[in-house]
Amino acid sequence: MKKINYLVLARKYRPKVLSDFEGQEEVCAIIKSAILNNRLAHAYLFSGTRGVGKTTLARLVAKIVNCLKRNDNEVEPCGNCENCHSISLEKNMDIVEIDAASKTGVSDVREIIENVNYKPVTALKKIYIIDEVHMLSKAAFNALLKTLEEPPKDVLFLLATTETEKIPVTILSRCQRLNLKRISIDILMKQISKISKVEGYELPNESANLIARCAEGSMRDALSILDNILIHKKNIDKKTIQQILKIEDFSNVIKLFEKVCEGNVKETLNLVNEFYKRGNSFENLAKDILNIIFQISKYKSLNEFEDNFISDEEKKKYIELAKNFEMDFLIRLWELMQKYFRELTTAIDQKQYFEMSMIRLCYVSLLPTPFESKTGKFEIEKTRPKNNQSDNLELQTENNLALNVQPITDKNKEEDNGINIESQMDKFCELINELEANGDLILSHKIKNNFRLVSLRCHNEKNIHGEIELENFKQIKLEDNELWKLTKKIQEITKKRWLVTLSSKKGFSSIAEIENNNRLKAIEEISKNQRIKKLLEIIPKSKVISIQKIVKRK
């Protein structure tokens, strides 16, 4: 049996002519115009991300320039002449391709300088293609300067790089720079679907979309992924691709995101462990969470989706979440996730680090944002989306920490809290009295005299943490982290999680006011006592001003 060497798709389907370059029409138009008008520069620098066609374009330009059968009014190479054939087979001695990643020294550049003055042997122009040119050393760049500025007439330099900023300005100024952009998702989808059919495979649109997204604008990456997938099955579905690429399903990632925002540490860690058992990449998972935050934020800002390839299921979920989260909460979450993602890539134990990141986000999601801490209230008109759907929403944004809740009237507040206002006040008084009994006299005195209770929500199935809303009705200046200290003290007393926040709503009464009212009622009641009445009649202008319980000592 004859052994056939397999050629990967990325090499097999490389563009043979400029018209085959998908997604790089602007760069190709510049090259065509330069060739037709005989204004081809002596040095070009092709820049762009990985896999967008920099080296392929350089080889194609070499072929066009040296084609023996090309007419002056044509741009594309014939592909059949001796030069085209030898360049395609990489056997033309006048086309010198140098990998600057492995040949970085000044001695390697000196070889170019010594040979550049020799006339081409078979080609019309001698061409030097230097790939990853930014990897050259400083001495190598300096040695190349003069030759690059004034090369012989029959020499053409074609440089390619992914990191233009690492190339000296003196080199950049001697080249014409052409930037190859990332290839759009729709072009990648079209190309990989076309190649799949040629290879005899059926690729559904949702599978092509997933591959295109994972490629991140790189045609080579897209074809490499496709190559890997086509080995496994004839008919490729989305689930198969997710398993091969270790990508988690959208519904599972969105569930993780929701649990993080709820501050549910237990459920969050359970989901992370499930992802780990399935062998999913934590870096991909972090990227997916970042993308979810980005899409929700973008929808809240624009009220539409610019990406046409987001599925209906994803759009529906993003719209739903956009109603529940405020922009400052999303921005804070995105910034923290970005920080954690950068650290994740260098972590010794990625699973451990990812779990710690999720725990941190769970706790952060229950803390007020700086805006909430400062104002205590959101202006709904400024923060909610201006669309038909949002106009019908009654959004409660005051002191929101993660999920917004529907506003509740005084009538149904009792049901939402699970206890009536008298019970709320009793519970609050009990907590502050415990605080005072534990020795925190200054803090308890400040709370009793300067703050009114707005609402108190105890722990239940819906609320995994207790919530206390207070009104600073005397507008006293709080010390740094004073509410945080109160929260920690209450947690120590109850052994449960609590969150204390300020509200601009009117509270019911302060503890000091309640105690004073109770004192006045007690005085009024005791003043009606017959014995006390007689005593007051005996002593002119007398009245009861306080009541004290006398404890008999044994």
Coordinates of C-alpha atoms in Angstrom, one line a residue:
M1 CA 0.0 0.0 0.0
K2 CA 1.4 3.4 -1.0
K3 CA 1.9 5.7 1.9
I4 CA 0.5 9.3 1.4
N5 CA 1.8 12.2 3.5
Y6 CA -1.2 14.1 4.9
L7 CA -1.2 17.9 4.5
V8 CA -3.0 19.8 7.2
L9 CA -5.9 22.0 6.1
A10 CA -4.2 25.2 7.0
R11 CA -1.4 24.4 4.4
K12 CA -3.6 22.6 1.9
Y13 CA -6.0 25.6 1.5
R14 CA -3.6 28.5 1.5
P15 CA -4.5 31.2 -0.9
K16 CA -2.9 30.8 -4.3
V17 CA -4.0 34.2 -5.7
L18 CA -4.9 37.6 -4.1
S19 CA -8.6 37.1 -4.8
D20 CA -8.5 34.0 -2.5
F21 CA -7.5 36.2 0.5
E22 CA -10.8 36.4 2.5
G23 CA -11.2 39.3 4.9
Q24 CA -8.1 41.2 3.8
E25 CA -9.6 43.1 0.8
E26 CA -8.0 46.5 1.8
V27 CA -4.4 45.2 2.0
C28 CA -4.9 43.2 -1.3
A29 CA -6.2 46.3 -3.0
I30 CA -3.1 48.3 -2.0
I31 CA -0.8 45.5 -3.3
K32 CA -2.7 45.3 -6.6
S33 CA -2.6 49.1 -7.1
A34 CA 1.1 49.2 -6.4
I35 CA 1.8 46.4 -8.9
L36 CA -0.4 47.8 -11.7
N37 CA 1.0 51.3 -11.3
N38 CA 4.6 50.1 -11.0
R39 CA 4.9 51.7 -7.6
L40 CA 6.0 48.7 -5.6
A41 CA 8.2 49.8 -2.6
H42 CA 11.5 48.2 -1.8
A43 CA 10.4 47.1 1.7
Y44 CA 7.0 46.1 3.2
L45 CA 6.1 45.3 6.7
F46 CA 3.1 43.0 7.1
S47 CA 1.7 43.1 10.7
G48 CA -1.3 41.5 12.4
T49 CA -2.3 38.8 14.8
R50 CA -1.4 35.1 14.3
G51 CA -2.8 33.2 11.4
V52 CA -4.2 36.1 9.3
G53 CA -2.0 35.5 6.3
K54 CA 1.2 37.6 6.7
T55 CA 3.7 35.1 5.5
T56 CA 1.3 33.7 2.9
L57 CA 0.8 37.2 1.5
A58 CA 4.6 37.8 1.4
R59 CA 5.1 34.5 -0.6
L60 CA 2.3 35.5 -2.9
V61 CA 3.9 38.9 -3.6
A62 CA 7.2 37.2 -4.3
K63 CA 5.3 35.0 -6.8
I64 CA 3.5 37.9 -8.5
V65 CA 6.7 39.9 -8.8
N66 CA 8.7 37.0 -10.4
C67 CA 5.9 35.5 -12.6
L68 CA 7.3 35.1 -16.1
K69 CA 3.9 35.0 -17.9
R70 CA 2.1 37.8 -16.1
N71 CA 1.0 40.8 -18.3
D72 CA 1.5 44.4 -17.2
N73 CA -2.3 44.9 -16.9
E74 CA -2.7 41.7 -14.7
V75 CA -1.9 41.2 -11.0
E76 CA -2.4 37.5 -10.3
P77 CA 0.5 35.1 -11.0
C78 CA 0.0 32.5 -13.7
G79 CA 0.9 29.6 -11.3
N80 CA 2.4 27.6 -14.3
C81 CA 5.7 29.2 -15.2
E82 CA 9.0 28.0 -13.9
N83 CA 9.3 30.7 -11.3
C84 CA 5.8 30.2 -10.0
H85 CA 6.3 26.5 -9.8
S86 CA 9.7 26.7 -8.0
I87 CA 8.4 29.3 -5.5
S88 CA 5.3 27.2 -4.7
L89 CA 7.7 24.2 -4.0
E90 CA 10.0 26.5 -2.0
K91 CA 12.9 25.6 -4.2
N92 CA 13.7 29.0 -5.7
M93 CA 17.2 30.1 -4.6
D94 CA 16.4 33.8 -5.1
I95 CA 13.5 33.7 -2.6
V96 CA 15.2 33.7 0.8
E97 CA 12.9 33.0 3.7
I98 CA 14.4 33.7 7.2
D99 CA 12.8 32.8 10.5
A100 CA 14.0 35.6 12.8
A101 CA 12.8 33.7 15.8
S102 CA 15.6 31.2 15.4
K103 CA 18.1 33.4 13.6
T104 CA 18.2 36.5 15.8
G105 CA 21.9 37.5 15.8
V106 CA 23.9 40.0 13.8
S107 CA 25.8 37.2 12.1
D108 CA 22.6 36.0 10.4
V109 CA 21.9 39.5 9.2
R110 CA 25.4 39.9 8.0
E111 CA 24.8 37.0 5.5
I112 CA 22.0 39.0 4.0
I113 CA 24.1 42.1 3.7
E114 CA 27.0 40.1 2.0
N115 CA 24.7 38.4 -0.5
V116 CA 22.3 41.2 -1.3
N117 CA 24.5 42.7 -4.0
Y118 CA 24.5 39.5 -6.1
K119 CA 22.1 39.5 -9.0
P120 CA 19.2 37.0 -8.9
V121 CA 19.9 33.7 -10.7
T122 CA 16.5 32.7 -12.2
A123 CA 14.0 35.2 -10.7
L124 CA 13.3 38.7 -11.8
K125 CA 13.8 40.0 -8.2
K126 CA 15.7 38.7 -5.3
I127 CA 13.3 38.6 -2.3
Y128 CA 14.1 38.4 1.4
I129 CA 11.1 37.3 3.5
I130 CA 11.9 37.8 7.2
D131 CA 9.2 36.2 9.4
E132 CA 8.8 37.3 13.1
V133 CA 11.1 40.2 12.4
H134 CA 10.6 41.7 15.9
M135 CA 12.6 38.8 17.3
L136 CA 15.9 40.2 15.9
S137 CA 18.4 41.6 18.3
K138 CA 19.2 45.3 18.6
A139 CA 22.6 44.7 16.9
A140 CA 20.9 42.8 14.1
F141 CA 18.4 45.7 13.5
N142 CA 21.3 48.2 13.4
A143 CA 23.2 46.1 10.9
L144 CA 20.1 45.9 8.7
L145 CA 19.4 49.6 8.7
K146 CA 21.5 50.8 5.8
T147 CA 20.7 47.9 3.5
L148 CA 17.0 48.2 4.2
E149 CA 17.1 51.9 3.4
E150 CA 18.9 51.6 0.1
P151 CA 18.8 48.1 -1.3
P152 CA 19.8 47.2 -4.9
K153 CA 17.0 47.8 -7.5
D154 CA 16.4 44.1 -7.9
V155 CA 15.9 43.3 -4.2
L156 CA 12.7 43.4 -2.3
F157 CA 12.3 43.0 1.5
L158 CA 9.1 41.6 2.9
L159 CA 8.9 41.6 6.7
A160 CA 6.2 40.0 8.9
T161 CA 5.5 40.5 12.6
T162 CA 2.8 40.1 15.2
E163 CA 4.3 42.7 17.5
T164 CA 5.1 46.0 15.7
E165 CA 5.8 47.9 18.9
K166 CA 9.0 45.8 19.4
I167 CA 10.5 46.9 16.1
P168 CA 12.7 50.0 16.2
V169 CA 11.3 53.2 14.8
T170 CA 14.2 53.5 12.4
I171 CA 13.2 50.2 10.8
L172 CA 9.5 51.1 10.6
S173 CA 10.3 54.4 8.9
R174 CA 12.1 52.5 6.1
C175 CA 9.1 50.2 5.3
Q176 CA 5.6 50.6 4.0
R177 CA 3.4 49.2 6.7
L178 CA 0.3 47.1 5.9
N179 CA -1.8 45.8 8.8
L180 CA -3.8 42.6 8.3
K181 CA -6.9 42.7 10.4
R182 CA -8.6 39.9 12.3
I183 CA -10.9 37.9 10.1
S184 CA -14.6 38.4 11.0
I185 CA -16.7 35.5 12.3
D186 CA -19.0 35.4 9.3
I187 CA -16.0 35.1 6.8
L188 CA -14.5 32.3 9.0
M189 CA -17.8 30.5 9.1
K190 CA -18.2 30.7 5.4
Q191 CA -14.7 29.5 4.7
I192 CA -14.6 26.5 7.1
S193 CA -18.1 25.4 6.0
K194 CA -16.9 25.5 2.4
I195 CA -13.7 23.5 3.2
S196 CA -15.7 21.0 5.2
K197 CA -17.9 20.3 2.2
V198 CA -14.9 19.9 -0.1
E199 CA -13.4 17.4 2.4
G200 CA -16.7 15.5 2.5
Y201 CA -18.0 16.5 5.9
E202 CA -21.2 18.3 6.9
L203 CA -20.7 21.1 9.4
P204 CA -23.9 22.7 10.9
N205 CA -24.0 26.5 11.3
E206 CA -23.9 26.5 15.1
S207 CA -20.8 24.3 14.9
A208 CA -19.1 26.6 12.4
N209 CA -20.0 29.6 14.6
L210 CA -18.4 27.9 17.7
I211 CA -15.2 27.1 15.7
A212 CA -15.1 30.7 14.3
R213 CA -15.4 32.2 17.8
C214 CA -12.7 30.0 19.3
A215 CA -10.4 31.0 16.4
E216 CA -10.5 34.6 17.5
G217 CA -10.1 36.1 14.0
S218 CA -7.3 33.7 12.9
M219 CA -7.9 31.6 9.8
R220 CA -5.1 29.2 10.6
D221 CA -6.5 28.6 14.1
A222 CA -10.0 28.0 12.6
L223 CA -8.6 25.4 10.1
S224 CA -6.4 23.8 12.8
I225 CA -9.5 23.4 15.0
L226 CA -11.5 22.0 12.1
D227 CA -8.7 19.6 11.3
N228 CA -8.8 18.3 14.8
I229 CA -12.5 17.9 14.8
L230 CA -12.9 16.2 11.5
I231 CA -10.8 13.3 12.7
H232 CA -13.5 12.3 15.2
K233 CA -16.8 12.3 13.2
K234 CA -18.4 12.7 9.8
N235 CA -21.3 14.8 11.1
I236 CA -20.0 17.3 13.7
D237 CA -22.5 18.7 16.2
K238 CA -22.0 21.5 18.7
K239 CA -21.7 19.1 21.7
T240 CA -18.9 17.2 20.1
I241 CA -16.9 20.4 19.4
Q242 CA -17.4 21.5 23.0
Q243 CA -16.1 18.1 24.3
I244 CA -13.0 18.2 22.0
L245 CA -12.1 21.9 22.7
K246 CA -13.0 21.5 26.4
I247 CA -15.6 24.3 26.2
E248 CA -18.5 24.4 28.6
D249 CA -22.1 24.8 27.4
F250 CA -23.5 28.3 27.6
S251 CA -26.4 27.3 29.9
N252 CA -23.9 25.9 32.5
V253 CA -21.6 28.9 32.4
I254 CA -24.6 31.3 32.8
K255 CA -25.7 29.2 35.8
L256 CA -22.3 29.6 37.4
F257 CA -22.4 33.4 36.7
E258 CA -25.9 33.7 38.4
K259 CA -24.7 31.7 41.5
V260 CA -21.7 34.0 41.8
C261 CA -23.9 37.1 41.7
E262 CA -26.2 35.6 44.3
G263 CA -23.2 35.0 46.5
N264 CA -24.0 31.3 46.8
V265 CA -20.5 29.9 47.5
K266 CA -21.6 26.3 47.9
E267 CA -23.5 26.0 44.6
T268 CA -20.7 27.9 42.8
L269 CA -18.0 25.5 44.0
N270 CA -20.2 22.5 43.2
L271 CA -20.5 23.8 39.6
V272 CA -16.7 24.4 39.4
N273 CA -16.0 20.8 40.5
E274 CA -18.4 19.5 37.8
F275 CA -16.5 21.5 35.2
Y276 CA -13.2 20.2 36.5
K277 CA -14.4 16.6 36.3
R278 CA -15.4 17.1 32.7
G279 CA -11.9 18.3 31.9
N280 CA -12.8 21.9 30.9
S281 CA -10.2 24.6 30.7
F282 CA -10.4 27.2 33.5
E283 CA -9.0 29.8 31.2
N284 CA -11.8 29.2 28.7
L285 CA -14.3 29.3 31.6
A286 CA -13.0 32.7 32.7
K287 CA -13.2 34.0 29.2
D288 CA -16.8 32.8 28.9
I289 CA -17.7 34.6 32.2
L290 CA -16.0 37.8 30.9
N291 CA -17.9 37.6 27.7
I292 CA -21.2 37.2 29.5
I293 CA -20.5 40.3 31.6
F294 CA -19.4 42.2 28.4
Q295 CA -22.5 41.2 26.4
I296 CA -24.9 42.2 29.3
S297 CA -23.1 45.5 29.7
K298 CA -23.1 46.2 26.0
Y299 CA -26.8 45.5 25.7
K300 CA -27.6 47.8 28.7
S301 CA -25.6 50.5 26.9
L302 CA -26.9 50.1 23.4
N303 CA -30.2 48.2 23.9
E304 CA -29.3 46.0 21.0
F305 CA -26.8 43.2 20.0
E306 CA -24.2 44.1 17.4
D307 CA -23.1 40.5 17.0
N308 CA -25.4 38.8 14.6
F309 CA -24.2 35.4 15.6
I310 CA -25.4 35.3 19.2
S311 CA -28.0 32.6 19.5
D312 CA -31.6 33.4 20.4
E313 CA -31.2 31.5 23.7
E314 CA -28.2 33.7 24.6
K315 CA -29.9 36.9 23.6
K316 CA -33.0 36.0 25.7
K317 CA -30.8 35.3 28.8
Y318 CA -28.7 38.5 28.3
I319 CA -31.8 40.6 28.1
E320 CA -33.2 39.0 31.3
L321 CA -30.0 39.5 33.2
A322 CA -29.6 43.1 31.9
K323 CA -32.9 43.9 33.8
N324 CA -31.5 42.5 37.0
F325 CA -28.0 44.0 37.2
E326 CA -26.9 47.6 37.4
M327 CA -24.0 48.9 35.4
D328 CA -21.7 49.8 38.3
F329 CA -22.1 46.2 39.6
L330 CA -21.2 44.7 36.2
I331 CA -18.2 47.0 35.7
R332 CA -16.8 46.1 39.1
L333 CA -17.3 42.4 38.4
W334 CA -15.7 42.7 35.0
E335 CA -12.6 44.5 36.3
L336 CA -12.1 41.9 39.1
M337 CA -12.6 39.0 36.6
Q338 CA -10.0 40.6 34.3
K339 CA -7.5 40.8 37.2
Y340 CA -8.2 37.2 38.3
F341 CA -7.9 35.9 34.7
R342 CA -4.4 37.5 34.3
E343 CA -3.3 35.8 37.5
L344 CA -5.0 32.5 36.6
T345 CA -2.7 32.1 33.6
T346 CA 0.4 32.1 35.8
A347 CA -1.1 30.2 38.8
I348 CA 0.7 27.1 40.1
D349 CA -2.6 25.3 40.7
Q350 CA -5.3 26.7 38.4
K351 CA -8.2 24.8 40.0
Q352 CA -7.4 26.1 43.4
Y353 CA -6.9 29.6 42.1
F354 CA -10.1 29.6 40.1
E355 CA -12.1 28.3 43.1
M356 CA -10.6 31.1 45.3
S357 CA -11.5 33.6 42.6
M358 CA -15.1 32.4 42.6
I359 CA -15.3 32.6 46.4
R360 CA -13.9 36.1 46.3
L361 CA -16.4 37.2 43.6
C362 CA -19.3 35.6 45.7
Y363 CA -18.4 37.7 48.7
V364 CA -17.8 40.9 46.6
S365 CA -21.2 40.5 44.9
L366 CA -22.8 40.9 48.3
L367 CA -20.9 44.2 49.1
P368 CA -22.2 47.6 48.0
T369 CA -20.4 49.2 45.1
P370 CA -18.6 52.5 45.7
F371 CA -21.6 54.3 44.1
E372 CA -24.1 52.5 46.3
S373 CA -22.0 53.2 49.4
K374 CA -21.7 56.9 48.5
T375 CA -25.3 57.6 47.5
G376 CA -27.4 54.8 49.0
K377 CA -29.7 55.1 46.0
F378 CA -29.7 54.8 42.2
E379 CA -31.5 57.2 39.9
I380 CA -33.6 54.7 38.0
E381 CA -34.1 57.0 35.0
K382 CA -30.3 57.3 34.5
T383 CA -29.4 53.6 34.9
R384 CA -32.1 51.5 33.3
P385 CA -32.3 50.8 29.5
K386 CA -34.5 53.0 27.5
N387 CA -36.5 50.5 25.5
N388 CA -40.1 49.3 25.3
Q389 CA -39.4 46.3 27.6
S390 CA -37.7 48.3 30.3
D391 CA -40.4 51.0 30.3
N392 CA -42.8 48.4 31.8
L393 CA -40.4 47.4 34.5
E394 CA -40.6 48.6 38.1
L395 CA -36.9 48.3 39.0
Q396 CA -35.8 48.5 42.6
T397 CA -32.2 49.7 42.6
E398 CA -31.7 51.1 46.0
N399 CA -28.8 49.5 47.9
N400 CA -28.7 46.7 45.3
L401 CA -25.7 44.4 45.8
A402 CA -26.2 41.7 43.2
L403 CA -29.7 41.0 42.0
N404 CA -32.3 43.8 41.9
V405 CA -35.6 43.0 43.5
Q406 CA -39.0 44.2 42.6
P407 CA -40.2 47.1 44.7
I408 CA -42.6 46.1 47.5
T409 CA -45.3 48.2 49.0
D410 CA -45.9 48.5 52.8
K411 CA -48.7 46.1 52.3
N412 CA -46.7 43.2 50.9
K413 CA -43.4 44.0 52.7
E414 CA -44.5 41.8 55.6
E415 CA -44.7 38.8 53.2
D416 CA -41.4 39.5 51.5
N417 CA -39.5 39.8 54.8
G418 CA -41.2 36.9 56.3
I419 CA -41.9 38.9 59.5
N420 CA -43.9 42.1 60.3
I421 CA -42.4 45.4 61.2
E422 CA -42.9 44.9 64.9
S423 CA -41.0 41.7 64.7
Q424 CA -38.3 43.4 62.6
M425 CA -37.8 46.1 65.2
D426 CA -37.7 43.5 68.0
K427 CA -35.1 41.5 66.1
F428 CA -33.1 44.6 65.4
C429 CA -33.2 45.8 69.1
E430 CA -32.2 42.3 70.2
L431 CA -29.1 42.4 67.9
I432 CA -28.0 45.9 69.0
N433 CA -28.6 45.0 72.7
E434 CA -26.4 41.9 72.2
L435 CA -23.8 44.2 70.6
E436 CA -23.9 46.5 73.6
A437 CA -23.7 43.5 76.0
N438 CA -20.5 42.4 74.1
G439 CA -18.8 45.6 75.0
D440 CA -19.3 47.6 71.8
L441 CA -20.8 50.6 73.7
I442 CA -19.8 53.4 71.3
L443 CA -21.0 51.6 68.1
S444 CA -24.3 50.5 69.8
H445 CA -24.9 54.0 71.1
K446 CA -24.3 55.5 67.7
I447 CA -26.7 53.0 66.0
K448 CA -29.4 53.5 68.7
N449 CA -29.4 57.3 68.5
N450 CA -28.7 58.1 64.8
F451 CA -30.1 55.4 62.7
R452 CA -33.6 54.2 61.9
L453 CA -34.5 50.7 60.7
V454 CA -35.9 50.6 57.1
S455 CA -36.1 46.9 56.7
L456 CA -34.7 43.7 58.1
R457 CA -34.7 40.4 56.2
C458 CA -33.8 37.2 58.1
H459 CA -32.2 34.1 56.7
N460 CA -34.5 31.8 54.8
E461 CA -34.6 29.7 51.6
K462 CA -34.6 32.7 49.4
N463 CA -32.1 34.8 51.3
I464 CA -28.8 33.0 52.0
H465 CA -27.8 36.1 54.1
G466 CA -29.6 38.4 56.3
E467 CA -30.0 42.1 55.3
I468 CA -30.5 45.2 57.4
E469 CA -31.3 48.6 55.8
L470 CA -30.8 51.7 57.9
E471 CA -31.6 55.4 57.5
N472 CA -29.0 57.8 58.6
F473 CA -31.7 60.3 59.6
K474 CA -29.3 62.7 61.5
Q475 CA -26.8 62.6 58.6
I476 CA -23.9 62.0 60.9
K477 CA -20.5 61.4 59.3
L478 CA -19.5 57.7 59.4
E479 CA -15.9 56.6 60.1
D480 CA -14.2 54.4 57.5
N481 CA -15.6 50.9 57.3
E482 CA -18.0 51.5 60.2
L483 CA -20.9 49.7 58.6
W484 CA -18.5 46.9 57.7
K485 CA -17.5 46.6 61.4
L486 CA -21.2 46.5 62.4
T487 CA -21.8 43.7 59.9
K488 CA -18.9 41.7 61.2
K489 CA -20.0 42.1 64.8
I490 CA -23.5 41.0 64.0
Q491 CA -22.1 38.0 62.1
E492 CA -20.0 37.1 65.2
I493 CA -23.1 37.3 67.4
T494 CA -25.5 35.3 65.2
K495 CA -22.9 33.0 63.5
K496 CA -24.6 33.8 60.2
R497 CA -23.9 36.1 57.2
W498 CA -25.5 39.6 57.4
L499 CA -25.2 42.7 55.2
V500 CA -25.8 46.2 56.6
T501 CA -26.4 49.0 54.1
L502 CA -27.6 52.6 54.1
S503 CA -30.9 53.6 52.4
S504 CA -32.4 56.9 51.4
K505 CA -35.9 55.6 52.4
K506 CA -37.6 56.8 55.5
G507 CA -37.0 54.4 58.4
F508 CA -39.6 53.6 61.1
S509 CA -38.0 54.7 64.4
S510 CA -34.6 54.6 66.0
I511 CA -34.0 52.4 69.0
A512 CA -33.6 55.5 71.2
E513 CA -36.9 56.9 70.0
I514 CA -38.6 53.5 70.7
E515 CA -37.1 53.4 74.2
N516 CA -38.1 57.0 74.8
N517 CA -41.7 56.3 73.6
N518 CA -41.8 53.2 75.8
R519 CA -40.6 55.2 78.8
L520 CA -43.2 57.9 78.2
K521 CA -46.0 55.2 77.9
A522 CA -44.8 53.6 81.1
I523 CA -44.8 57.0 82.9
E524 CA -48.3 57.7 81.6
E525 CA -49.5 54.3 82.7
I526 CA -48.0 54.5 86.2
S527 CA -49.3 58.1 86.6
K528 CA -52.8 56.6 86.4
N529 CA -52.2 54.4 89.4
Q530 CA -54.3 55.5 92.4
R531 CA -51.4 55.4 94.9
I532 CA -49.2 57.5 92.6
K533 CA -52.1 59.9 92.0
K534 CA -52.5 60.5 95.7
L535 CA -48.7 61.0 96.1
L536 CA -48.6 63.6 93.3
E537 CA -51.6 65.4 94.9
I538 CA -49.7 65.6 98.2
I539 CA -46.6 67.1 96.6
P540 CA -47.5 70.3 94.7
K541 CA -46.3 70.6 91.0
S542 CA -44.8 67.1 91.2
K543 CA -44.8 64.6 88.3
V544 CA -43.2 61.3 87.4
I545 CA -40.1 61.7 85.2
S546 CA -38.6 58.2 85.3
I547 CA -39.2 54.7 86.5
Q548 CA -36.4 52.6 87.9
K549 CA -36.6 49.0 89.1
I550 CA -35.1 48.4 92.5
V551 CA -33.3 45.2 92.9
K552 CA -33.2 43.8 96.5
R553 CA -29.8 42.7 97.6
K554 CA -29.7 39.5 99.6

